[in-house]
Coordinates of C-alpha atoms and ligand atoms in Angstrom, one line a residue:
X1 CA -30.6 5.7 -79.7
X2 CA -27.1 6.5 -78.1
X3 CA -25.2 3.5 -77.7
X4 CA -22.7 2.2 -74.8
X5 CA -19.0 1.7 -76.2
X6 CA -18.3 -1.7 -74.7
X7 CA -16.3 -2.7 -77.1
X8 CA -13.1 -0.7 -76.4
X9 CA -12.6 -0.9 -73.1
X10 CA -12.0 -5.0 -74.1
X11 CA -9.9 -4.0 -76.8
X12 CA -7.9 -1.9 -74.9
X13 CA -7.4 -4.7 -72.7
X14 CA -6.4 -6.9 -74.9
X15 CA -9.7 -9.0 -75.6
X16 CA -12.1 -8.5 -78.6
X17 CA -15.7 -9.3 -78.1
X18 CA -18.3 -11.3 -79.7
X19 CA -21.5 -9.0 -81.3
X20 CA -23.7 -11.1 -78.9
X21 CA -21.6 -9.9 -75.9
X22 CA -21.2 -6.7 -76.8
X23 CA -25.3 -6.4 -77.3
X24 CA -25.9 -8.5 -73.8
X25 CA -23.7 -5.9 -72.3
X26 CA -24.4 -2.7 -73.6
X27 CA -28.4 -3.8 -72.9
X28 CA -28.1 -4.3 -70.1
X29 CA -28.8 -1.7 -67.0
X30 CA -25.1 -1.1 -66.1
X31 CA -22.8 -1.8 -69.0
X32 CA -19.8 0.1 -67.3
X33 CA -19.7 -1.9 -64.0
X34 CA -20.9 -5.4 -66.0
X35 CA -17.6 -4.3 -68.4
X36 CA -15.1 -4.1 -65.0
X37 CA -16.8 -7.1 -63.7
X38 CA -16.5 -9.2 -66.7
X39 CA -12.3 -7.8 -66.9
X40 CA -12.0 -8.8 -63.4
X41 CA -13.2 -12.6 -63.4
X42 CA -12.1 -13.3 -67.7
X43 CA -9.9 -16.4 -67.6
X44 CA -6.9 -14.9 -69.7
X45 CA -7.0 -17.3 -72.2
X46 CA -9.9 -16.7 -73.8
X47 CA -9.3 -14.3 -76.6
X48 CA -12.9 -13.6 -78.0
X49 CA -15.4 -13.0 -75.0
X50 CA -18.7 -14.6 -76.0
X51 CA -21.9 -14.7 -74.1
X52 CA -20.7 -18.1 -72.6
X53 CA -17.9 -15.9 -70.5
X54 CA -20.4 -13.3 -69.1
X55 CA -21.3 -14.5 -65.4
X56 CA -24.3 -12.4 -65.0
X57 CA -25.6 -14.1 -61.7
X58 CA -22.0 -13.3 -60.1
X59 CA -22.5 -10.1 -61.2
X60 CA -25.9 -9.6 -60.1
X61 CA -25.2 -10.9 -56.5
X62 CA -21.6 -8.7 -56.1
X63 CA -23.3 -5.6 -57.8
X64 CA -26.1 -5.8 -55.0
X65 CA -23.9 -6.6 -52.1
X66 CA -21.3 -3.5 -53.5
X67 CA -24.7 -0.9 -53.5
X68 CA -25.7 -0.5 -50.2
X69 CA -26.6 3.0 -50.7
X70 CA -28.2 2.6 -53.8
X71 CA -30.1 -0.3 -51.8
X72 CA -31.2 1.7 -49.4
X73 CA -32.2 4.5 -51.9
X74 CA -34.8 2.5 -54.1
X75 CA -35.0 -1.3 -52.8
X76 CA -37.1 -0.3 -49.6
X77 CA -38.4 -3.0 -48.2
X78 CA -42.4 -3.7 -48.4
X79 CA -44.5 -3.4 -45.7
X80 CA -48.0 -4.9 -46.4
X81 CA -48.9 -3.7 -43.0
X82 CA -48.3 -0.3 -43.3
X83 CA -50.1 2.5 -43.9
X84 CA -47.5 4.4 -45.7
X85 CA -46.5 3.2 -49.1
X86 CA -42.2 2.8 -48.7
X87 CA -41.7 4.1 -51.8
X88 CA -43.6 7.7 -51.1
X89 CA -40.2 8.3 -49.2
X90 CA -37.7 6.8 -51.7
X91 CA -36.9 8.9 -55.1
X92 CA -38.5 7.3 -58.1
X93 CA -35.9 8.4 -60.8
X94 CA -37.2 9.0 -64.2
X95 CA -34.2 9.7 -66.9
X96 CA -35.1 10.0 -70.4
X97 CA -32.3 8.6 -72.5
X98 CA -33.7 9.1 -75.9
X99 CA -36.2 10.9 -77.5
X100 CA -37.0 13.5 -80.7
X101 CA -37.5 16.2 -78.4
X102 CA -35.4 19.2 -79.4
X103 CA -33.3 17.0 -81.8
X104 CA -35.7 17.1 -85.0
X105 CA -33.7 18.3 -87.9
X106 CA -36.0 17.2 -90.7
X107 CA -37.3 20.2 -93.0
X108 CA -38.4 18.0 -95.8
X109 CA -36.1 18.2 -99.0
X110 CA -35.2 15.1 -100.6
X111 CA -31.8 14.3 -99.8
X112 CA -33.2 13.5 -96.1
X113 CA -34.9 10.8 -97.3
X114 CA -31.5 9.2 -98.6
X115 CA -30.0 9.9 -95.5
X116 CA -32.7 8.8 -93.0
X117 CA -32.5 5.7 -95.1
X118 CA -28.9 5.4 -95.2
X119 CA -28.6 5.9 -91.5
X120 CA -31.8 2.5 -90.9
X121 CA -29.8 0.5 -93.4
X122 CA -26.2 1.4 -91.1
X123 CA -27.7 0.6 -87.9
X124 CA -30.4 -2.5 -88.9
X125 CA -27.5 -4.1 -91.4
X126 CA -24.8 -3.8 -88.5
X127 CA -26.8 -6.0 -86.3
X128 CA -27.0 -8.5 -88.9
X129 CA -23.7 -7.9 -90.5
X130 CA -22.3 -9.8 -86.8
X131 CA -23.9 -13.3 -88.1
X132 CA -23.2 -13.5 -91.8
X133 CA -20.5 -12.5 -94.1
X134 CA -22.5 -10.1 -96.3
X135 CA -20.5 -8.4 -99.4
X136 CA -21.9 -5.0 -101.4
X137 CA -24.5 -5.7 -104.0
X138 CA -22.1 -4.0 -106.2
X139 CA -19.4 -6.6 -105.6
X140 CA -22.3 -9.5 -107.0
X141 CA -22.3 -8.2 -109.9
X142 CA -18.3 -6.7 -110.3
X143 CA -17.4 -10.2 -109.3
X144 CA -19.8 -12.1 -111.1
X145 CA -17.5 -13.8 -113.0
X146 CA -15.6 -15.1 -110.1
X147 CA -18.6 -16.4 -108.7
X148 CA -19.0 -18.6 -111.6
X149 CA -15.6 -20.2 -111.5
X150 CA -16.2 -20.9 -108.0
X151 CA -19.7 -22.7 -109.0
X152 CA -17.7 -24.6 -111.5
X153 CA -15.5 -25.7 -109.7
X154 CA -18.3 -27.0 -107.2
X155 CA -17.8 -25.7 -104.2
X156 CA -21.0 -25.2 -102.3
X157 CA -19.5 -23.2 -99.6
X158 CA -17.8 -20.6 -102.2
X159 CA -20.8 -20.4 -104.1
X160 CA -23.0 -19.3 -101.2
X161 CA -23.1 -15.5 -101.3
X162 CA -24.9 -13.0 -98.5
X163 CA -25.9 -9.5 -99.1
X164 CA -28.0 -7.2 -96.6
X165 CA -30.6 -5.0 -98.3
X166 CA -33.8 -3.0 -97.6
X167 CA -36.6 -4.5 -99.2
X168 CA -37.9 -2.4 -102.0
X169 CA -40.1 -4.7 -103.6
X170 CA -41.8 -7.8 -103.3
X171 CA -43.3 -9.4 -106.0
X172 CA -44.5 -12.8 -107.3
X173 CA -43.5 -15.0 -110.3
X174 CA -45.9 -16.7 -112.6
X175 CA -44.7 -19.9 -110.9
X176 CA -46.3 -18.7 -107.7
X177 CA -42.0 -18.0 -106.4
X178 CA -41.1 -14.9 -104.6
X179 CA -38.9 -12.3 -105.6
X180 CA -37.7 -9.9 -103.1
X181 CA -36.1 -6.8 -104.5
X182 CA -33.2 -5.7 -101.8
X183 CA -31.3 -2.1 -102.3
X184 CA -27.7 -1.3 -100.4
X185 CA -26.2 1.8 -101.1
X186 CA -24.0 0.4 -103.6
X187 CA -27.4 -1.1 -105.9
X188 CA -29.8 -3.3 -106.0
X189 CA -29.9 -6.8 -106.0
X190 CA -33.5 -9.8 -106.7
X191 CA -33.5 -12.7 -104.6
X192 CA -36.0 -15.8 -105.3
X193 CA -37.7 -17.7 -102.7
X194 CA -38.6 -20.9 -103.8
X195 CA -42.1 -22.0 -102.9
X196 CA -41.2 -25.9 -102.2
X197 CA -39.4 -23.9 -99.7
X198 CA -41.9 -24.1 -97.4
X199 CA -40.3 -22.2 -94.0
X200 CA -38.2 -19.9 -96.1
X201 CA -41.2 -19.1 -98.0
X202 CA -43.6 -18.5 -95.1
X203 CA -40.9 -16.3 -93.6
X204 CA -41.0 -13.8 -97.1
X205 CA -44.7 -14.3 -96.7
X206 CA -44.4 -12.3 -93.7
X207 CA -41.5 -9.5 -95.0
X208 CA -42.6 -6.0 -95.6
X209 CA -41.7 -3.1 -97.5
X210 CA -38.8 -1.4 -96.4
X211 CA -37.2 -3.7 -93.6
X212 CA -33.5 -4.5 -93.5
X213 CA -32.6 -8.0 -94.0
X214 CA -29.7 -10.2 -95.1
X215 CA -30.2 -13.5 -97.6
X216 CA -27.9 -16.1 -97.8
X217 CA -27.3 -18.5 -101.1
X218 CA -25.9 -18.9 -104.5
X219 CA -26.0 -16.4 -107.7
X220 CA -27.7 -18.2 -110.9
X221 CA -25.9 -19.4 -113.6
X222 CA -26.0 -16.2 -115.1
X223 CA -25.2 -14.4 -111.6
X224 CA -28.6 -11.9 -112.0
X225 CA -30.4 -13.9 -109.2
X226 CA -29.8 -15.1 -105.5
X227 CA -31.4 -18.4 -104.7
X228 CA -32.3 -17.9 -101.1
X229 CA -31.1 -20.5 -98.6
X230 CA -31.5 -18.4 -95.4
X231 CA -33.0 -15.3 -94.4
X232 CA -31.1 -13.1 -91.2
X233 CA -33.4 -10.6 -89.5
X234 CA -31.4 -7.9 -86.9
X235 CA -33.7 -9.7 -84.0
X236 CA -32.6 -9.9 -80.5
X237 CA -29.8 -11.7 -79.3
X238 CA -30.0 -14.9 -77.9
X239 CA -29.0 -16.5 -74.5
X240 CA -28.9 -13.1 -72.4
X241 CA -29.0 -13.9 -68.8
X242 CA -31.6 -13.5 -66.4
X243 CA -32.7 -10.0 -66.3
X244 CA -33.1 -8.4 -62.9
X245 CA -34.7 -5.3 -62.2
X246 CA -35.7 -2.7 -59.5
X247 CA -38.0 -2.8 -56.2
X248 CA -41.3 -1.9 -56.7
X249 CA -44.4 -1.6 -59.3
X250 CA -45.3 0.4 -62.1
X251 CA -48.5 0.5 -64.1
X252 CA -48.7 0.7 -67.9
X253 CA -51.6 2.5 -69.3
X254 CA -52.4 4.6 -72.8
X255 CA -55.0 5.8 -75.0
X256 CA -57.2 7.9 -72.6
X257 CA -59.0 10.1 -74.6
X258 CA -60.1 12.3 -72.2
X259 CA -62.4 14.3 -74.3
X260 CA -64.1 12.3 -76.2
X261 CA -68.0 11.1 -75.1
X262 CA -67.2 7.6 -75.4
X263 CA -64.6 8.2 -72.4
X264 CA -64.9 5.9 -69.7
X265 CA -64.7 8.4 -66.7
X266 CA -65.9 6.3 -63.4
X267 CA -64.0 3.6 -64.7
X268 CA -61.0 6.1 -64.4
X269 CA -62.1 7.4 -61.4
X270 CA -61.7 4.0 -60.0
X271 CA -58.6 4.2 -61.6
X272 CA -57.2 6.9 -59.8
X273 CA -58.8 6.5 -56.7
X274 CA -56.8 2.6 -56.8
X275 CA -53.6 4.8 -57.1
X276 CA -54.2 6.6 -54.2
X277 CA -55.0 4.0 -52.5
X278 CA -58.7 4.6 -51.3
X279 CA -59.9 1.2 -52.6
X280 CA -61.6 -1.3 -50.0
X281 CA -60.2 -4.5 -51.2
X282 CA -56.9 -5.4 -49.3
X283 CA -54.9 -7.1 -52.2
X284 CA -55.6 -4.0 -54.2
X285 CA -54.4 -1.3 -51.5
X286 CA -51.6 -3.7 -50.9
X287 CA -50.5 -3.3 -55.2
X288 CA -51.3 0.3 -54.5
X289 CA -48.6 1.0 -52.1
X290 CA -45.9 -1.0 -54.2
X291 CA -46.5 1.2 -57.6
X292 CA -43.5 3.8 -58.4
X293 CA -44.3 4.5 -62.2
X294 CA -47.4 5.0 -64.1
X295 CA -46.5 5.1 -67.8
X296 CA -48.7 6.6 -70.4
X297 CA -47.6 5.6 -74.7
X298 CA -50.0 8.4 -76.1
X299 CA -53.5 9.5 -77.0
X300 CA -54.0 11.3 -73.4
X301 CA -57.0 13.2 -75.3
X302 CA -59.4 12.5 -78.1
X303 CA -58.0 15.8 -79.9
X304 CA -60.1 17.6 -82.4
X305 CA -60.5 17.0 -86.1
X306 CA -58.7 13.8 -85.9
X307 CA -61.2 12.1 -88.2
X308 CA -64.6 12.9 -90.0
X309 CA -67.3 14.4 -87.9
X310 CA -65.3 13.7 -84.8
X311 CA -66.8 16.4 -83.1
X312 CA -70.7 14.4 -83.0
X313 CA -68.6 12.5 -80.6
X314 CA -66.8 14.8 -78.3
X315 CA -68.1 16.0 -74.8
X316 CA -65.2 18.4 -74.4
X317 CA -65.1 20.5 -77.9
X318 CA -61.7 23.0 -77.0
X319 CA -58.2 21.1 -77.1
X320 CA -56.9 23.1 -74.3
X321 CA -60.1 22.7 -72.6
X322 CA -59.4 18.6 -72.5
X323 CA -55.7 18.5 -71.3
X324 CA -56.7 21.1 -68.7
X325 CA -59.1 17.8 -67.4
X326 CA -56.4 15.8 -68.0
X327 CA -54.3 17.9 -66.3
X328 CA -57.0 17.8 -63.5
X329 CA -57.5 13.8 -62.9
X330 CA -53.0 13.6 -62.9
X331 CA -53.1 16.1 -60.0
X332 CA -55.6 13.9 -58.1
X333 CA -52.3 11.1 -58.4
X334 CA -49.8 10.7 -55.5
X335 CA -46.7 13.2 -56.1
X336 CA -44.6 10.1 -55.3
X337 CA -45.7 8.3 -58.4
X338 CA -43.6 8.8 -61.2
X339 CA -45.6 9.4 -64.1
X340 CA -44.3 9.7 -67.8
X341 CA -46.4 10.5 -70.8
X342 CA -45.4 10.6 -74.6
X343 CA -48.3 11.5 -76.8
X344 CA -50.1 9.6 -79.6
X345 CA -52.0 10.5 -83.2
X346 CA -54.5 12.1 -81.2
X347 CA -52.6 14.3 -79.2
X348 CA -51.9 18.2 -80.2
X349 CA -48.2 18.0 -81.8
X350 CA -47.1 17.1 -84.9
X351 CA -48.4 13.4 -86.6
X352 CA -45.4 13.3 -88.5
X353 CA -43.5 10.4 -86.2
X354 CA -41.1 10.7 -84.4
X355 CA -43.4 13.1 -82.2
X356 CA -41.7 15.5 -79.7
X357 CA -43.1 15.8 -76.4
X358 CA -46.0 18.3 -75.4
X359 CA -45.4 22.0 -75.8
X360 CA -45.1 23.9 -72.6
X361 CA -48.5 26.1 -73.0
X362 CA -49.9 21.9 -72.4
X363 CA -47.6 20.7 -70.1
X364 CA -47.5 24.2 -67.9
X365 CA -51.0 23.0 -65.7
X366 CA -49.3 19.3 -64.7
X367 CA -48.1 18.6 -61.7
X368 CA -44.6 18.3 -61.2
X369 CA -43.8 14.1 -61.3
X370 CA -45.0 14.2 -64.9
X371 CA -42.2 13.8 -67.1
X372 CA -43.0 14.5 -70.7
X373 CA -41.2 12.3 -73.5
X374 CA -41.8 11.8 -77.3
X375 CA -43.3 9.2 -79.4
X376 CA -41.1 7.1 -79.4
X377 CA -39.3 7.4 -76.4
X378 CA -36.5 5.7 -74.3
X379 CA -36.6 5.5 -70.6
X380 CA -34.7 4.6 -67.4
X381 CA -37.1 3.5 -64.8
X382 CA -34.5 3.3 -61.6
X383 CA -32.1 0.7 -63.9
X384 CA -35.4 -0.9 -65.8
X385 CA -35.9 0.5 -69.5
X386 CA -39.0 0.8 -71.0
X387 CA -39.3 1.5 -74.9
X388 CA -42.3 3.9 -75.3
X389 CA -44.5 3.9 -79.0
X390 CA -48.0 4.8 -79.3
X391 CA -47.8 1.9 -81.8
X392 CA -49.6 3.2 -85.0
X393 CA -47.5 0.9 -87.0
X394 CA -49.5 -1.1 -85.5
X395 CA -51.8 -0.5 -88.2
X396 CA -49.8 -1.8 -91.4
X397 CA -48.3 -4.5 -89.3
X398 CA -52.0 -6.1 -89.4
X399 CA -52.3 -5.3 -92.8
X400 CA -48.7 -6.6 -94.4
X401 CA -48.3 -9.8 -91.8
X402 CA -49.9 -13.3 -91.7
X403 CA -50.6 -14.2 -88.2
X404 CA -50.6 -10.4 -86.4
X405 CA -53.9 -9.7 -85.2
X406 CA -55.8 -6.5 -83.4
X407 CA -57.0 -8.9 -80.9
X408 CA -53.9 -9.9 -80.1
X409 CA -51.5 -6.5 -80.0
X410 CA -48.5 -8.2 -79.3
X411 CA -47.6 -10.4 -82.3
X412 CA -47.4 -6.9 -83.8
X413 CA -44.6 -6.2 -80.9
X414 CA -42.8 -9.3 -81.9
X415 CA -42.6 -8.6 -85.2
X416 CA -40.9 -5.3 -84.3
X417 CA -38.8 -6.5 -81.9
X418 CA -37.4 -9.2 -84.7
X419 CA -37.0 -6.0 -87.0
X420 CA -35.5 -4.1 -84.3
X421 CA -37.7 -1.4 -86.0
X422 CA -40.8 -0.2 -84.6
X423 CA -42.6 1.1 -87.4
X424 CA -40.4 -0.5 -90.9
X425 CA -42.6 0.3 -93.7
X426 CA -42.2 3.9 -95.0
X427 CA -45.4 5.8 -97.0
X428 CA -48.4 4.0 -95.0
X429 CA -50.7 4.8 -92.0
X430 CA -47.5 6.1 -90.6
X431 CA -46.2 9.2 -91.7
X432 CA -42.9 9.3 -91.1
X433 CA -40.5 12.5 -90.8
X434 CA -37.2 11.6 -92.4
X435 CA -34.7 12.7 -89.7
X436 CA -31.0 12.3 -89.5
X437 CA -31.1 9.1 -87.2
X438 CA -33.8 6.4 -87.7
X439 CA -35.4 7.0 -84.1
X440 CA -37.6 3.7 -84.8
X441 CA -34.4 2.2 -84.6
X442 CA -34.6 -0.6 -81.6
X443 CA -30.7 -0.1 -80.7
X444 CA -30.5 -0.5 -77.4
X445 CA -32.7 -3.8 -75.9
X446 CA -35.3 -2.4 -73.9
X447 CA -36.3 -4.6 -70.8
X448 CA -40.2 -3.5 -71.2
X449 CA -41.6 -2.3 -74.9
X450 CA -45.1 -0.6 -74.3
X451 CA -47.3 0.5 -77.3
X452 CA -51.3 1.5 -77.4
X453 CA -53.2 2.4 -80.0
X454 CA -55.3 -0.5 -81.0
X455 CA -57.2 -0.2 -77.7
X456 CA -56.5 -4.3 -77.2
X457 CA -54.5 -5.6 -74.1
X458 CA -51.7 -7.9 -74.6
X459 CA -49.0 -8.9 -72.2
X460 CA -46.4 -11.2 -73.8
X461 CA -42.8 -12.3 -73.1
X462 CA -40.1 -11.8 -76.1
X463 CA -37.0 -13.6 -75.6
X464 CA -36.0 -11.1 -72.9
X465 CA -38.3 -8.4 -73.1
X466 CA -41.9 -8.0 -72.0
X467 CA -43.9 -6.4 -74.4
X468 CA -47.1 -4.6 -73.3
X469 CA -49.8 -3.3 -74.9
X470 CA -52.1 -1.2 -72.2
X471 CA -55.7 -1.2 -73.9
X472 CA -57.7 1.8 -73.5
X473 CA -60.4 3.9 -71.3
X474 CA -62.5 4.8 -74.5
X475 CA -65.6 2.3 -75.2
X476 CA -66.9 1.3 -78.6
X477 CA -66.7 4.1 -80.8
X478 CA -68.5 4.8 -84.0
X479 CA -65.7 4.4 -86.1
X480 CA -64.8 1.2 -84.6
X481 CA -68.0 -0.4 -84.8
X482 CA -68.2 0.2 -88.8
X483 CA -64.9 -1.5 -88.6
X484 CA -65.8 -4.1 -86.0
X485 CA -63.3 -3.4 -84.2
X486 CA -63.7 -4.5 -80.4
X487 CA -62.0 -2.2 -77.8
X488 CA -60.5 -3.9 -74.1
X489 CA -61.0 -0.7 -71.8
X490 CA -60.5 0.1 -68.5
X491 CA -58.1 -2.9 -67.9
X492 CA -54.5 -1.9 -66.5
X493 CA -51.0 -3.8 -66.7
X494 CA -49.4 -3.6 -63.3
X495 CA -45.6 -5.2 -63.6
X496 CA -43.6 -6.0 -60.8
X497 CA -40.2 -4.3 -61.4
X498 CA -38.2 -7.2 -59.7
X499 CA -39.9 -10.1 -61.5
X500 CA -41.3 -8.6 -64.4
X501 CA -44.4 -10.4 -63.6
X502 CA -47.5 -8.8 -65.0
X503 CA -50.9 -9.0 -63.5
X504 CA -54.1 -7.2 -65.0
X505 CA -56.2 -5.2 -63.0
X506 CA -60.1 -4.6 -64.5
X507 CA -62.1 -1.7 -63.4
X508 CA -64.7 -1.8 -66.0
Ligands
D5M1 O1 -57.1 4.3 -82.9 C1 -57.9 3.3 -82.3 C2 -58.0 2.1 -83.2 O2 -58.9 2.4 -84.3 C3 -56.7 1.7 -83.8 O3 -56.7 0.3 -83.9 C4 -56.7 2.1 -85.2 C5 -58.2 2.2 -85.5 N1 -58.4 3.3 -86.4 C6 -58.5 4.6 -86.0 N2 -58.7 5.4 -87.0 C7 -58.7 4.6 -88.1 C8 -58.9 4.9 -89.5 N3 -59.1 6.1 -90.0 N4 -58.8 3.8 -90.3 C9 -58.6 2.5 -89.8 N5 -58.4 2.3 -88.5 C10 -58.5 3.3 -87.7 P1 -57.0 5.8 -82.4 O4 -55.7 6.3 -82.7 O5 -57.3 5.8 -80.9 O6 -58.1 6.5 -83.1
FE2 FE1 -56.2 5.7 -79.3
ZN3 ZN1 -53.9 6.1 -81.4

């Protein structure tokens, strides 16, 4: 994902920036004025700008006071009473800032893989290279001899060595310890986690195949093995100030399956017919009339030949057939609403993620405030961004980590947001093209992540990022039931875009 230089602009002024700063900053909705603000208001002595020195409610008040015409624009007032929704009038930007669409490069020979992997290991290790002094795994072992004279001469601190690798193994001894096999470009390195350990070790419980990670602690005696003292994920930074958003509401919602016999069509009816506001219940209309955005992360259809025998189970058997419905019901939805769809394993482009959007001969019969992305896809929502992933990673997430559950969708999020990787392992349910850039990369901080897939709701706060996963409008199917797995349809996220306060909305 592109990111914002905010480092030299400091430098050029003289300053150099903590990586916590520079992150705050560049995630946040206007790095280039937050830079000038920040340059304006520095007390000259400092010389390394932390998070500390960013006064983000000064900011926040002078940035609002400065925009009157952006104001005006998009933070329309609300007026319960009326009959008109404000925001029909105002423009409801969509810009997509990253997404595979037109960029995929990947034709499948071998040396991709070493650079797709070189290129997670660059971005994922940088974020964890700001917090510990890592070295080369080649230097461990060039070195090893210096590392012993340091043990000898008993210096704790010396001794202590970091190294950032990809996990390409995790294995158990005899003794019930864990050893985690880490690879940098330079080689590969084992590291032991003790199991009297007991944090450290529930923390490798929970690593899997592939992620980036840096361990902290001293070489054996005969410098082959790292004794793990710490382990430094890329997570989010800490201590970023209070986001603030945009006017307005926008609803979350994914895995349609329009198509498909078990779709729930008067319960989407409902739906709709709540974003055009014909609903009798006040508090309702009154939600209506506030929503800008309708976001969709993927599985708009059921597809065909998806899995076994799908077809005992569809109502609509052609493909085109069931996105010219969909097409139908998005027509029935106010032009003013933005809407912006990505598609999912069921939809009719490539599996291979990252996904690019929907071809044209799909896209051609949707009305014009659809905006078509890729799976996964970064978006600007009038200054909020929203991360979009059908969240099929999903899938080996519940099967590699203690504690993440189907019921609950969003301890998968969390452990992607503390990768800053939304699908890490390579070679599992996901199949993953090996492009130039890692697009699962989490570079920028969205303010909103927003995955599907499991057909299970979850609304949960991350540090600074809400994490939403939208359920589904597909009842039990006969797949799931062998599987017992228990779908939540027909329920809908609604966030308020100045808040980020979430409330569900049922019309099952
Ligand atoms: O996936 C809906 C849910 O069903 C999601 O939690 C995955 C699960 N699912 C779907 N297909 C399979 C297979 N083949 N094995 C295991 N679990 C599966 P959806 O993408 O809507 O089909
Ligand atoms: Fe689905
Ligand atoms: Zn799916």
């Amino acid at each position: 994902m592109s990111e914002v230089d905010v480092v030299t602009p400091f430098a050029e002024a003289g300053y150099q920036i903590s990586p916590d700063a520079a992150e705050m900053i560049a995630s946040h909705r206007s790095p280039e004025a937050l830079v000038e603000h920040i340059l304006a208001t520095i007390d000259e002595s400092v010389f390394v700008i932390g998070v500390e020195h960013i006064d983000l409610d000064g900011f926040e008040h002078k940035y609002k006071l400065e925009l009157p015409t952006r104001a005006s624009a998009t933070y329309a007032s609300i007026q319960p009473d009326s009959s008109l929704s404000s925001y029909q009038t105002s423009v409801n930007p969509v810009e997509v800032l990253f997404d595979i669409t037109n960029q995929s490069t990947c034709v499948g020979e071998y040396v991709e893989f070493t650079q797709y992997f070189r290129n997670r290991y660059s971005k994922l290790g940088e974020m964890i290279r700001g917090r510990i002094n890592a070295r080369p795994i080649e230097s461990l072992t060039r070195n090893r001899r210096r590392v012993k004279t340091l043990q000898e001469g008993g210096n704790r601190d010396y001794n202590e060595v970091s190294v950032i690798g990809m996990v390409s193994d995790i294995k158990i001894t005899t003794n019930g310890h864990k050893i985690i096999e880490l690879e940098d470009p330079t080689g590969s390195f084992s590291a032991l986690v003790r199991v009297v350990d007991k944090e450290l070790f529930e923390h490798a419980n929970s690593l899997v195949l592939d992620e980036v990670i840096g361990v902290t602690g001293p070489l054996t005696n005969d410098g082959n093995l790292m004794i793990v003292n710490k382990i430094t994920m890329p997570e989010l930074p800490n201590g970023m100030g209070r986001r603030t958003g945009t006017s307005g509401k926008a609803v979350f919602i994914s895995d349609v399956h329009i198509g498909s016999s078990t779709f729930l069509e008067n319960a989407w009816c409902d739906f709709i017919d709540f974003l055009k506001g014909n609903v009798s219940n006040e508090a309702l209309r009154c939600i209506s009339k506030e929503i800008r955005y309708l976001v969709v992360a993927g599985d708009l259809v059921d597809g065909i030949g998806i899995f076994p025998d799908q077809e005992k189970e569809l109502q609509i058997l052609d493909i085109y057939e069931q996105y010219r419905k969909a097409a139908e019901y998005f027509r029935e939805i106010p032009q003013h609403i933005k809407v912006i769809i990505g598609p999912g394993n069921h939809d009719a482009v490539r599996q291979a993620e990252p996904q690019p959007r929907f071809p044209d001969y799909i896209t051609a019969d949707f009305p014009e405030n659809i905006t078509f992305v890729g799976n996964p896809a970064l978006v600007n929502l009038d200054g909020v961004k929203v991360l979009m992933y059908h969240g099929r990673s999903i899938d080996d997430l519940v099967q590699s980590v203690p504690g993440v559950s189907y019921q609950e969708p969003t301890t998968a999020m969390v452990e992607m947001m503390k990768r800053r990787h939304l699908s890490p392992t390579y070679g599992s349910r996901v199949s993953i093209a090996p492009e130039k850039y890692d697009h699962f990369v989490i570079d920028q901080v969205p303010d909103i992540l927003h995955c599907g897939h499991v057909h299970t709701v979850g609304i949960q706060q991350y540090k600074n990022v809400l994490l939403i996963n939208s359920g589904t409008w597909q009842s039990q199917t006969e797949f799931q039931k062998r599987v017992n797995l228990m779908p939540v349809p027909a329920q809908v996220p609604v966030v308020d875009l100045y808040t980020f306060k979430t409330s569900l909305l049922k019309f099952d």
